[in-house]
Every structure is written in C-alpha cells, then in structure tokens.
mmCIF file with all atom_site columns, C-alpha atoms and ligand atoms in Angstrom:
data_model
loop_
_atom_site.group_PDB
_atom_site.id
_atom_site.type_symbol
_atom_site.label_atom_id
_atom_site.label_alt_id
_atom_site.label_comp_id
_atom_site.label_asym_id
_atom_site.label_entity_id
_atom_site.label_seq_id
_atom_site.pdbx_PDB_ins_code
_atom_site.Cartn_x
_atom_site.Cartn_y
_atom_site.Cartn_z
_atom_site.occupancy
_atom_site.B_iso_or_equiv
_atom_site.pdbx_formal_charge
_atom_site.auth_seq_id
_atom_site.auth_comp_id
_atom_site.auth_asym_id
_atom_site.auth_atom_id
_atom_site.pdbx_PDB_model_num
ATOM   1   C  CA  . MET A 1 1   ? -20.560 46.029 4.374   1.00 44.00 ? 641  MET A CA  1
ATOM   2   C  CA  . GLU A 1 2   ? -17.600 46.071 2.115   1.00 44.00 ? 642  GLU A CA  1
ATOM   3   C  CA  . ASN A 1 3   ? -15.355 42.893 1.373   1.00 43.00 ? 643  ASN A CA  1
ATOM   4   C  CA  . ALA A 1 4   ? -11.566 42.765 1.711   1.00 41.00 ? 644  ALA A CA  1
ATOM   5   C  CA  . GLN A 1 5   ? -11.022 44.349 -1.651  1.00 42.00 ? 645  GLN A CA  1
ATOM   6   C  CA  . GLY A 1 6   ? -13.330 47.391 -0.603  1.00 44.00 ? 646  GLY A CA  1
ATOM   7   C  CA  . ASN A 1 7   ? -16.174 46.330 -3.029  1.00 46.00 ? 647  ASN A CA  1
ATOM   8   C  CA  . ALA A 1 8   ? -19.726 46.061 -2.206  1.00 47.00 ? 648  ALA A CA  1
ATOM   9   C  CA  . PRO A 1 9   ? -21.255 42.587 -1.938  1.00 47.00 ? 649  PRO A CA  1
ATOM   10  C  CA  . SER A 1 10  ? -22.628 41.667 -5.520  1.00 48.00 ? 650  SER A CA  1
ATOM   11  C  CA  . LYS A 1 11  ? -26.339 40.767 -5.689  1.00 55.00 ? 651  LYS A CA  1
ATOM   12  C  CA  . ILE A 1 12  ? -25.861 37.489 -7.672  1.00 57.00 ? 652  ILE A CA  1
ATOM   13  C  CA  . GLY A 1 13  ? -24.465 34.499 -5.856  1.00 60.00 ? 653  GLY A CA  1
ATOM   14  C  CA  . ARG A 1 14  ? -20.883 32.981 -6.896  1.00 58.00 ? 654  ARG A CA  1
ATOM   15  C  CA  . ARG A 1 15  ? -22.112 29.940 -8.851  1.00 61.00 ? 655  ARG A CA  1
ATOM   16  C  CA  . SER A 1 16  ? -24.588 32.266 -10.867 1.00 62.00 ? 656  SER A CA  1
ATOM   17  C  CA  . PHE A 1 17  ? -21.755 34.548 -11.502 1.00 56.00 ? 657  PHE A CA  1
ATOM   18  C  CA  . LEU A 1 18  ? -19.447 31.848 -12.972 1.00 60.00 ? 658  LEU A CA  1
ATOM   19  C  CA  . LYS A 1 19  ? -22.350 30.507 -15.027 1.00 63.00 ? 659  LYS A CA  1
ATOM   20  C  CA  . LEU A 1 20  ? -22.834 33.899 -16.631 1.00 62.00 ? 660  LEU A CA  1
ATOM   21  C  CA  . ALA A 1 21  ? -19.154 34.046 -17.225 1.00 62.00 ? 661  ALA A CA  1
ATOM   22  C  CA  . ALA A 1 22  ? -19.055 30.836 -18.852 1.00 64.00 ? 662  ALA A CA  1
ATOM   23  C  CA  . ILE A 1 23  ? -22.066 31.824 -21.263 1.00 62.00 ? 663  ILE A CA  1
ATOM   24  C  CA  . GLY A 1 24  ? -20.357 35.171 -22.048 1.00 61.00 ? 664  GLY A CA  1
ATOM   25  C  CA  . ALA A 1 25  ? -17.180 33.734 -22.854 1.00 60.00 ? 665  ALA A CA  1
ATOM   26  C  CA  . GLY A 1 26  ? -18.719 30.828 -25.096 1.00 59.00 ? 666  GLY A CA  1
ATOM   27  C  CA  . ILE A 1 27  ? -20.705 33.553 -27.148 1.00 60.00 ? 667  ILE A CA  1
ATOM   28  C  CA  . GLY A 1 28  ? -17.702 35.994 -27.651 1.00 56.00 ? 668  GLY A CA  1
ATOM   29  C  CA  . ALA A 1 29  ? -15.484 32.900 -28.921 1.00 55.00 ? 669  ALA A CA  1
ATOM   30  C  CA  . ALA A 1 30  ? -18.324 31.542 -31.178 1.00 55.00 ? 670  ALA A CA  1
ATOM   31  C  CA  . SER A 1 31  ? -19.069 35.047 -32.572 1.00 56.00 ? 671  SER A CA  1
ATOM   32  C  CA  . ALA A 1 32  ? -14.938 35.671 -33.191 1.00 54.00 ? 672  ALA A CA  1
ATOM   33  C  CA  . PHE A 1 33  ? -15.001 32.560 -34.980 1.00 54.00 ? 673  PHE A CA  1
ATOM   34  C  CA  . THR A 1 34  ? -18.080 32.781 -37.200 1.00 56.00 ? 674  THR A CA  1
ATOM   35  C  CA  . ALA A 1 35  ? -17.172 36.196 -37.895 1.00 58.00 ? 675  ALA A CA  1
ATOM   36  C  CA  . GLY A 1 36  ? -13.714 35.300 -39.339 1.00 59.00 ? 676  GLY A CA  1
ATOM   37  C  CA  . LYS A 1 37  ? -14.948 32.058 -40.877 1.00 67.00 ? 677  LYS A CA  1
ATOM   38  C  CA  . SER A 1 38  ? -11.634 30.640 -39.170 1.00 79.00 ? 678  SER A CA  1
ATOM   39  C  CA  . LEU A 1 39  ? -13.008 27.346 -38.332 1.00 88.00 ? 679  LEU A CA  1
ATOM   40  C  CA  . ARG A 1 40  ? -14.580 24.761 -40.461 1.00 90.00 ? 680  ARG A CA  1
ATOM   41  C  CA  . ALA A 1 41  ? -14.509 20.723 -40.146 1.00 92.00 ? 681  ALA A CA  1
ATOM   42  C  CA  . ALA A 1 42  ? -11.494 18.890 -41.659 1.00 90.00 ? 682  ALA A CA  1
ATOM   43  C  CA  . SER A 1 43  ? -12.177 16.832 -44.441 1.00 92.00 ? 683  SER A CA  1
ATOM   44  C  CA  . ALA A 1 44  ? -11.796 13.191 -44.456 1.00 93.00 ? 684  ALA A CA  1
ATOM   45  C  CA  . GLU A 1 45  ? -8.551  13.462 -46.593 1.00 90.00 ? 685  GLU A CA  1
ATOM   46  C  CA  . GLU A 1 46  ? -7.452  16.130 -44.173 1.00 87.00 ? 686  GLU A CA  1
ATOM   47  C  CA  . ILE A 1 47  ? -7.855  13.925 -41.377 1.00 90.00 ? 687  ILE A CA  1
ATOM   48  C  CA  . LYS A 1 48  ? -6.020  10.950 -43.204 1.00 89.00 ? 688  LYS A CA  1
ATOM   49  C  CA  . ASN A 1 49  ? -3.280  13.255 -44.231 1.00 86.00 ? 689  ASN A CA  1
ATOM   50  C  CA  . PRO A 1 50  ? -2.902  16.975 -42.611 1.00 89.00 ? 690  PRO A CA  1
ATOM   51  C  CA  . PHE A 1 51  ? 0.341   17.498 -44.533 1.00 91.00 ? 691  PHE A CA  1
ATOM   52  C  CA  . PRO A 1 52  ? -0.268  16.671 -48.198 1.00 91.00 ? 692  PRO A CA  1
ATOM   53  C  CA  . GLY A 1 53  ? 2.922   16.290 -50.173 1.00 93.00 ? 693  GLY A CA  1
ATOM   54  C  CA  . SER A 1 54  ? 5.274   15.790 -47.236 1.00 95.00 ? 694  SER A CA  1
ATOM   55  C  CA  . LYS A 1 55  ? 8.233   13.661 -47.294 1.00 96.00 ? 695  LYS A CA  1
ATOM   56  C  CA  . ARG A 1 56  ? 9.517   11.333 -44.553 1.00 95.00 ? 696  ARG A CA  1
ATOM   57  C  CA  . VAL A 1 57  ? 13.157  11.898 -44.044 1.00 96.00 ? 697  VAL A CA  1
ATOM   58  C  CA  . LYS A 1 58  ? 15.521  9.543  -42.091 1.00 96.00 ? 698  LYS A CA  1
ATOM   59  C  CA  . THR A 1 59  ? 17.372  11.398 -39.816 1.00 95.00 ? 699  THR A CA  1
ATOM   60  C  CA  . ILE A 1 60  ? 18.808  11.305 -36.104 1.00 93.00 ? 700  ILE A CA  1
ATOM   61  C  CA  . CYS A 1 61  ? 18.199  13.089 -32.901 1.00 92.00 ? 701  CYS A CA  1
ATOM   62  C  CA  . SER A 1 62  ? 21.018  15.455 -32.136 1.00 87.00 ? 702  SER A CA  1
ATOM   63  C  CA  . ILE A 1 63  ? 20.358  16.271 -28.650 1.00 88.00 ? 703  ILE A CA  1
ATOM   64  C  CA  . CYS A 1 64  ? 22.761  13.801 -27.288 1.00 89.00 ? 704  CYS A CA  1
ATOM   65  C  CA  . SER A 1 65  ? 25.614  11.567 -29.147 1.00 88.00 ? 705  SER A CA  1
ATOM   66  C  CA  . ALA A 1 66  ? 23.699  8.214  -28.881 1.00 89.00 ? 706  ALA A CA  1
ATOM   67  C  CA  . GLY A 1 67  ? 22.324  9.536  -32.316 1.00 90.00 ? 707  GLY A CA  1
ATOM   68  C  CA  . CYS A 1 68  ? 18.722  7.635  -32.209 1.00 94.00 ? 708  CYS A CA  1
ATOM   69  C  CA  . GLY A 1 69  ? 16.711  7.326  -35.266 1.00 95.00 ? 709  GLY A CA  1
ATOM   70  C  CA  . ILE A 1 70  ? 13.943  9.912  -36.074 1.00 95.00 ? 710  ILE A CA  1
ATOM   71  C  CA  . ILE A 1 71  ? 11.516  10.044 -39.092 1.00 96.00 ? 711  ILE A CA  1
ATOM   72  C  CA  . ALA A 1 72  ? 11.112  13.584 -39.999 1.00 95.00 ? 712  ALA A CA  1
ATOM   73  C  CA  . GLU A 1 73  ? 8.042   14.697 -42.035 1.00 95.00 ? 713  GLU A CA  1
ATOM   74  C  CA  . VAL A 1 74  ? 9.048   17.658 -43.931 1.00 96.00 ? 714  VAL A CA  1
ATOM   75  C  CA  . GLN A 1 75  ? 6.561   19.688 -46.026 1.00 95.00 ? 715  GLN A CA  1
ATOM   76  C  CA  . ASN A 1 76  ? 7.695   22.544 -48.132 1.00 94.00 ? 716  ASN A CA  1
ATOM   77  C  CA  . GLY A 1 77  ? 11.047  22.547 -46.490 1.00 93.00 ? 717  GLY A CA  1
ATOM   78  C  CA  . VAL A 1 78  ? 9.538   22.921 -43.076 1.00 93.00 ? 718  VAL A CA  1
ATOM   79  C  CA  . TRP A 1 79  ? 9.727   19.992 -40.413 1.00 94.00 ? 719  TRP A CA  1
ATOM   80  C  CA  . VAL A 1 80  ? 6.041   19.457 -39.561 1.00 94.00 ? 720  VAL A CA  1
ATOM   81  C  CA  . ARG A 1 81  ? 5.797   16.082 -37.841 1.00 93.00 ? 721  ARG A CA  1
ATOM   82  C  CA  . GLN A 1 82  ? 8.000   13.465 -35.904 1.00 94.00 ? 722  GLN A CA  1
ATOM   83  C  CA  . ASP A 1 83  ? 7.907   10.043 -36.094 1.00 93.00 ? 723  ASP A CA  1
ATOM   84  C  CA  . VAL A 1 84  ? 10.182  7.247  -34.158 1.00 93.00 ? 724  VAL A CA  1
ATOM   85  C  CA  . ALA A 1 85  ? 12.663  5.455  -36.604 1.00 94.00 ? 725  ALA A CA  1
ATOM   86  C  CA  . GLN A 1 86  ? 11.558  1.785  -35.942 1.00 94.00 ? 726  GLN A CA  1
ATOM   87  C  CA  . ASP A 1 87  ? 14.296  0.125  -38.188 1.00 94.00 ? 727  ASP A CA  1
ATOM   88  C  CA  . HIS A 1 88  ? 17.184  2.463  -36.613 1.00 95.00 ? 728  HIS A CA  1
ATOM   89  C  CA  . PRO A 1 89  ? 20.276  0.109  -35.768 1.00 94.00 ? 729  PRO A CA  1
ATOM   90  C  CA  . ILE A 1 90  ? 21.068  1.498  -32.368 1.00 91.00 ? 730  ILE A CA  1
ATOM   91  C  CA  . SER A 1 91  ? 17.655  2.749  -31.111 1.00 93.00 ? 731  SER A CA  1
ATOM   92  C  CA  . GLN A 1 92  ? 15.425  0.233  -32.611 1.00 94.00 ? 732  GLN A CA  1
ATOM   93  C  CA  . GLY A 1 93  ? 12.273  2.187  -32.621 1.00 92.00 ? 733  GLY A CA  1
ATOM   94  C  CA  . SER A 1 94  ? 12.732  3.948  -29.123 1.00 91.00 ? 734  SER A CA  1
ATOM   95  C  CA  . HIS A 1 95  ? 13.380  7.429  -27.949 1.00 87.00 ? 735  HIS A CA  1
ATOM   96  C  CA  . CYS A 1 96  ? 14.271  8.744  -24.562 1.00 91.00 ? 736  CYS A CA  1
ATOM   97  C  CA  . CYS A 1 97  ? 11.819  11.709 -23.479 1.00 90.00 ? 737  CYS A CA  1
ATOM   98  C  CA  . LYS A 1 98  ? 13.982  14.431 -24.622 1.00 90.00 ? 738  LYS A CA  1
ATOM   99  C  CA  . GLY A 1 99  ? 14.429  12.909 -28.382 1.00 91.00 ? 739  GLY A CA  1
ATOM   100 C  CA  . ILE A 1 100 ? 10.602  12.448 -28.732 1.00 88.00 ? 740  ILE A CA  1
ATOM   101 C  CA  . ASP A 1 101 ? 10.422  16.303 -28.486 1.00 86.00 ? 741  ASP A CA  1
ATOM   102 C  CA  . GLN A 1 102 ? 13.183  17.189 -30.768 1.00 90.00 ? 742  GLN A CA  1
ATOM   103 C  CA  . ILE A 1 103 ? 10.843  18.845 -33.231 1.00 92.00 ? 743  ILE A CA  1
ATOM   104 C  CA  . ASP A 1 104 ? 9.565   21.295 -30.722 1.00 90.00 ? 744  ASP A CA  1
ATOM   105 C  CA  . LEU A 1 105 ? 13.138  22.158 -29.931 1.00 87.00 ? 745  LEU A CA  1
ATOM   106 C  CA  . ILE A 1 106 ? 13.953  22.954 -33.457 1.00 85.00 ? 746  ILE A CA  1
ATOM   107 C  CA  . LYS A 1 107 ? 10.542  24.819 -33.757 1.00 87.00 ? 747  LYS A CA  1
ATOM   108 C  CA  . SER A 1 108 ? 10.944  26.667 -30.505 1.00 89.00 ? 748  SER A CA  1
ATOM   109 C  CA  . LYS A 1 109 ? 10.538  30.641 -30.758 1.00 89.00 ? 749  LYS A CA  1
ATOM   110 C  CA  . GLN A 1 110 ? 13.044  30.549 -27.779 1.00 89.00 ? 750  GLN A CA  1
ATOM   111 C  CA  . ARG A 1 111 ? 15.679  28.963 -29.861 1.00 88.00 ? 751  ARG A CA  1
ATOM   112 C  CA  . VAL A 1 112 ? 18.941  31.114 -29.967 1.00 91.00 ? 752  VAL A CA  1
ATOM   113 C  CA  . LYS A 1 113 ? 19.961  31.006 -33.631 1.00 91.00 ? 753  LYS A CA  1
ATOM   114 C  CA  . PHE A 1 114 ? 22.903  33.543 -33.436 1.00 95.00 ? 754  PHE A CA  1
ATOM   115 C  CA  . PRO A 1 115 ? 25.057  35.163 -30.647 1.00 97.00 ? 755  PRO A CA  1
ATOM   116 C  CA  . LEU A 1 116 ? 23.651  37.692 -28.470 1.00 97.00 ? 756  LEU A CA  1
ATOM   117 C  CA  . LYS A 1 117 ? 25.175  40.438 -26.414 1.00 97.00 ? 757  LYS A CA  1
ATOM   118 C  CA  . LYS A 1 118 ? 23.509  42.322 -23.669 1.00 97.00 ? 758  LYS A CA  1
ATOM   119 C  CA  . VAL A 1 119 ? 24.276  46.107 -24.212 1.00 96.00 ? 759  VAL A CA  1
ATOM   120 C  CA  . ASN A 1 120 ? 22.552  48.918 -22.170 1.00 97.00 ? 760  ASN A CA  1
ATOM   121 C  CA  . GLY A 1 121 ? 19.913  46.016 -20.967 1.00 97.00 ? 761  GLY A CA  1
ATOM   122 C  CA  . GLU A 1 122 ? 19.136  45.194 -24.456 1.00 97.00 ? 762  GLU A CA  1
ATOM   123 C  CA  . TRP A 1 123 ? 20.101  42.033 -26.425 1.00 96.00 ? 763  TRP A CA  1
ATOM   124 C  CA  . LYS A 1 124 ? 22.037  42.711 -29.571 1.00 97.00 ? 764  LYS A CA  1
ATOM   125 C  CA  . ARG A 1 125 ? 22.860  40.365 -32.303 1.00 97.00 ? 765  ARG A CA  1
ATOM   126 C  CA  . ILE A 1 126 ? 26.867  40.066 -32.695 1.00 98.00 ? 766  ILE A CA  1
ATOM   127 C  CA  . THR A 1 127 ? 28.981  38.021 -35.102 1.00 98.00 ? 767  THR A CA  1
ATOM   128 C  CA  . TRP A 1 128 ? 30.428  34.906 -34.354 1.00 97.00 ? 768  TRP A CA  1
ATOM   129 C  CA  . ASP A 1 129 ? 33.904  36.375 -34.722 1.00 98.00 ? 769  ASP A CA  1
ATOM   130 C  CA  . GLN A 1 130 ? 33.054  39.075 -32.217 1.00 98.00 ? 770  GLN A CA  1
ATOM   131 C  CA  . ALA A 1 131 ? 31.564  36.539 -29.739 1.00 98.00 ? 771  ALA A CA  1
ATOM   132 C  CA  . VAL A 1 132 ? 34.619  34.202 -29.990 1.00 98.00 ? 772  VAL A CA  1
ATOM   133 C  CA  . ASP A 1 133 ? 37.134  37.335 -29.625 1.00 98.00 ? 773  ASP A CA  1
ATOM   134 C  CA  . GLU A 1 134 ? 35.308  38.824 -26.925 1.00 98.00 ? 774  GLU A CA  1
ATOM   135 C  CA  . ILE A 1 135 ? 34.809  35.478 -24.847 1.00 97.00 ? 775  ILE A CA  1
ATOM   136 C  CA  . SER A 1 136 ? 38.562  34.207 -25.555 1.00 97.00 ? 776  SER A CA  1
ATOM   137 C  CA  . ALA A 1 137 ? 39.911  37.674 -24.509 1.00 98.00 ? 777  ALA A CA  1
ATOM   138 C  CA  . LYS A 1 138 ? 38.028  37.615 -21.237 1.00 97.00 ? 778  LYS A CA  1
ATOM   139 C  CA  . MET A 1 139 ? 39.050  33.855 -20.718 1.00 97.00 ? 779  MET A CA  1
ATOM   140 C  CA  . LEU A 1 140 ? 42.754  34.656 -21.251 1.00 97.00 ? 780  LEU A CA  1
ATOM   141 C  CA  . LYS A 1 141 ? 42.658  37.879 -18.897 1.00 98.00 ? 781  LYS A CA  1
ATOM   142 C  CA  . LEU A 1 142 ? 40.940  35.587 -16.213 1.00 98.00 ? 782  LEU A CA  1
ATOM   143 C  CA  . ARG A 1 143 ? 43.932  33.054 -16.712 1.00 98.00 ? 783  ARG A CA  1
ATOM   144 C  CA  . ALA A 1 144 ? 46.692  35.729 -16.755 1.00 98.00 ? 784  ALA A CA  1
ATOM   145 C  CA  . GLU A 1 145 ? 45.200  37.037 -13.140 1.00 98.00 ? 785  GLU A CA  1
ATOM   146 C  CA  . ASN A 1 146 ? 44.234  33.813 -11.616 1.00 98.00 ? 786  ASN A CA  1
ATOM   147 C  CA  . GLY A 1 147 ? 46.201  30.835 -13.066 1.00 98.00 ? 787  GLY A CA  1
ATOM   148 C  CA  . PRO A 1 148 ? 44.544  27.942 -15.327 1.00 98.00 ? 788  PRO A CA  1
ATOM   149 C  CA  . ASP A 1 149 ? 42.773  26.525 -12.135 1.00 98.00 ? 789  ASP A CA  1
ATOM   150 C  CA  . VAL A 1 150 ? 40.638  29.564 -12.422 1.00 97.00 ? 790  VAL A CA  1
ATOM   151 C  CA  . ALA A 1 151 ? 38.210  27.510 -14.744 1.00 97.00 ? 791  ALA A CA  1
ATOM   152 C  CA  . MET A 1 152 ? 36.472  24.338 -14.865 1.00 96.00 ? 792  MET A CA  1
ATOM   153 C  CA  . PHE A 1 153 ? 35.729  22.630 -18.213 1.00 95.00 ? 793  PHE A CA  1
ATOM   154 C  CA  . LEU A 1 154 ? 32.438  20.600 -18.579 1.00 93.00 ? 794  LEU A CA  1
ATOM   155 C  CA  . GLY A 1 155 ? 31.969  18.252 -21.550 1.00 91.00 ? 795  GLY A CA  1
ATOM   156 C  CA  . SER A 1 156 ? 28.560  17.850 -23.172 1.00 88.00 ? 796  SER A CA  1
ATOM   157 C  CA  . ALA A 1 157 ? 26.467  14.717 -23.992 1.00 88.00 ? 797  ALA A CA  1
ATOM   158 C  CA  . LYS A 1 158 ? 26.440  16.200 -27.413 1.00 87.00 ? 798  LYS A CA  1
ATOM   159 C  CA  . PHE A 1 159 ? 30.148  15.589 -27.961 1.00 88.00 ? 799  PHE A CA  1
ATOM   160 C  CA  . ASN A 1 160 ? 30.877  12.472 -30.014 1.00 86.00 ? 800  ASN A CA  1
ATOM   161 C  CA  . LEU A 1 161 ? 34.132  10.764 -29.443 1.00 88.00 ? 801  LEU A CA  1
ATOM   162 C  CA  . GLN A 1 162 ? 36.085  13.081 -31.747 1.00 92.00 ? 802  GLN A CA  1
ATOM   163 C  CA  . GLN A 1 163 ? 34.913  16.159 -30.009 1.00 91.00 ? 803  GLN A CA  1
ATOM   164 C  CA  . ALA A 1 164 ? 35.427  14.825 -26.739 1.00 91.00 ? 804  ALA A CA  1
ATOM   165 C  CA  . TYR A 1 165 ? 39.175  14.060 -27.643 1.00 94.00 ? 805  TYR A CA  1
ATOM   166 C  CA  . TYR A 1 166 ? 39.464  17.810 -28.596 1.00 95.00 ? 806  TYR A CA  1
ATOM   167 C  CA  . PHE A 1 167 ? 37.988  18.999 -25.303 1.00 95.00 ? 807  PHE A CA  1
ATOM   168 C  CA  . ARG A 1 168 ? 40.236  17.030 -23.334 1.00 95.00 ? 808  ARG A CA  1
ATOM   169 C  CA  . LYS A 1 169 ? 43.136  18.227 -25.688 1.00 97.00 ? 809  LYS A CA  1
ATOM   170 C  CA  . PHE A 1 170 ? 42.057  21.799 -25.236 1.00 96.00 ? 810  PHE A CA  1
ATOM   171 C  CA  . THR A 1 171 ? 41.791  21.706 -21.359 1.00 97.00 ? 811  THR A CA  1
ATOM   172 C  CA  . ALA A 1 172 ? 45.483  20.136 -21.154 1.00 97.00 ? 812  ALA A CA  1
ATOM   173 C  CA  . MET A 1 173 ? 46.356  23.176 -23.502 1.00 97.00 ? 813  MET A CA  1
ATOM   174 C  CA  . TRP A 1 174 ? 44.845  25.278 -21.054 1.00 97.00 ? 814  TRP A CA  1
ATOM   175 C  CA  . GLY A 1 175 ? 46.876  23.915 -18.131 1.00 98.00 ? 815  GLY A CA  1
ATOM   176 C  CA  . THR A 1 176 ? 44.465  22.401 -15.657 1.00 98.00 ? 816  THR A CA  1
ATOM   177 C  CA  . ASN A 1 177 ? 42.906  18.975 -14.837 1.00 97.00 ? 817  ASN A CA  1
ATOM   178 C  CA  . ASN A 1 178 ? 39.603  20.501 -13.860 1.00 96.00 ? 818  ASN A CA  1
ATOM   179 C  CA  . ILE A 1 179 ? 37.654  18.690 -16.473 1.00 95.00 ? 819  ILE A CA  1
ATOM   180 C  CA  . ASP A 1 180 ? 34.489  16.548 -16.208 1.00 93.00 ? 820  ASP A CA  1
ATOM   181 C  CA  . HIS A 1 181 ? 31.288  15.819 -17.874 1.00 87.00 ? 821  HIS A CA  1
ATOM   182 C  CA  . VAL A 1 182 ? 28.252  17.365 -17.392 1.00 81.00 ? 822  VAL A CA  1
ATOM   183 C  CA  . ALA A 1 183 ? 26.254  14.351 -16.345 1.00 75.00 ? 823  ALA A CA  1
ATOM   184 C  CA  . ARG A 1 184 ? 29.280  12.515 -14.690 1.00 68.00 ? 824  ARG A CA  1
ATOM   185 C  CA  . VAL A 1 185 ? 28.366  9.294  -16.128 1.00 58.00 ? 825  VAL A CA  1
HETATM 186 S  S1  . SF4 B 2 .   ? 18.644  12.681 -26.375 1.00 90.42 ? 1342 SF4 B S1  1
HETATM 187 FE FE1 . SF4 B 2 .   ? 17.585  10.669 -26.101 1.00 90.42 ? 1342 SF4 B FE1 1
HETATM 188 S  S2  . SF4 B 2 .   ? 16.703  10.282 -28.007 1.00 90.42 ? 1342 SF4 B S2  1
HETATM 189 FE FE2 . SF4 B 2 .   ? 18.152  11.789 -28.447 1.00 90.42 ? 1342 SF4 B FE2 1
HETATM 190 S  S3  . SF4 B 2 .   ? 20.084  10.687 -29.137 1.00 90.42 ? 1342 SF4 B S3  1
HETATM 191 FE FE3 . SF4 B 2 .   ? 20.197  11.065 -27.055 1.00 90.42 ? 1342 SF4 B FE3 1
HETATM 192 S  S4  . SF4 B 2 .   ? 19.165  9.113  -26.124 1.00 90.42 ? 1342 SF4 B S4  1
HETATM 193 FE FE4 . SF4 B 2 .   ? 18.571  9.293  -28.131 1.00 90.42 ? 1342 SF4 B FE4 1
#
C-alpha cells in the first residue's frame, strides 16, 4: 500500500533510517574536511589570542544617542571583536541588548551602504544627490497637492540634541505640527 505521498513503504524502519542518515552525514562531512585539510587544532597561542596584532580602540555605540562605551578590537583595519568599556563615564561597563550587538550591525551583509532604487524590479545603486533630489521632489509634490499635514515626521533615538533641534526646525518650516519621536519616550 502506498503512503500519502504515493511512495511504497520502506523496508527499513524510521529509527534505522535516521541512524544511517546521521552516519552518512558524518562520514561526508569528515571526508570533506580531511580532503581540503581545512580543520586543525588551534594552537595554545591562538586560543589565548585569536587576533594577533589587534588593537583595542575606545569608541561609542552609535545605535542611539546615549553613546555607551565600546572597546572595538581592530585587526588590519577590520573590527573583529567587541568588548564593553568598563571605564566609560556614562555607561560604566554596561550595554543594552542592541549595543552588545553593534559589531554585527557593522559587519552585516545586509547593511545598506549607499542609496538604492528599485528599477524594473531590480535594486540599482544611485548617487546621494539623485536620492535627495527625487525624494524631495516627491515630498514637495505631495505637499502641493494635499497640504503640509500630509506628512508625519518621526524623530530617531539616533538624534543627538542638535540633530533633534534641526529636525524640529525642519518640521516647522514644512508647516505642520505632526512631529513625534519613534519611541515616544
Ligand atoms: S543602543 Fe544601547 S548600548 Fe547603544 S548607545 Fe543606546 S543605550 Fe547604549
């Protein structure tokens, strides 16, 4: 009798099949590693210091404007490891859950480093000038057609005091009181 997928039942049991699959996967992985000689035991020195020649640089987390202290370990110009800055006068050796992950935010392959525009379903790189020109033209068209209350401006926790001041000024210049903070704190 066939099962729901239309296959004839196997002669080996489910448990035996899983055991065989695990053994097969193990042999396959071991052969791949030994053939390429890509695995070896780390030396005692590498365990002690996996990034030889690296420098510890004092910096700050840029996710929000609290500016908590971070020690960035840098090797050959690449940020390789993160530590908390115990002696930072504000954060005093602590981070929030976002700051502890700052290095992964920087190294993420999904990080957008320049403006992109979707053209015929494909993301194309454009210049900052083109991005600002096109966005501002669309905003002005919306305001001309619907009035200034067509827009709502949401500030960011990234803003420092001065940036928040300019953001408020910009919203007033636009002509609306629709302004708030993303977190509403
Ligand atoms: S995101 Fe967190 S760790 Fe980073 S500055 Fe703000 S409070 Fe500090």
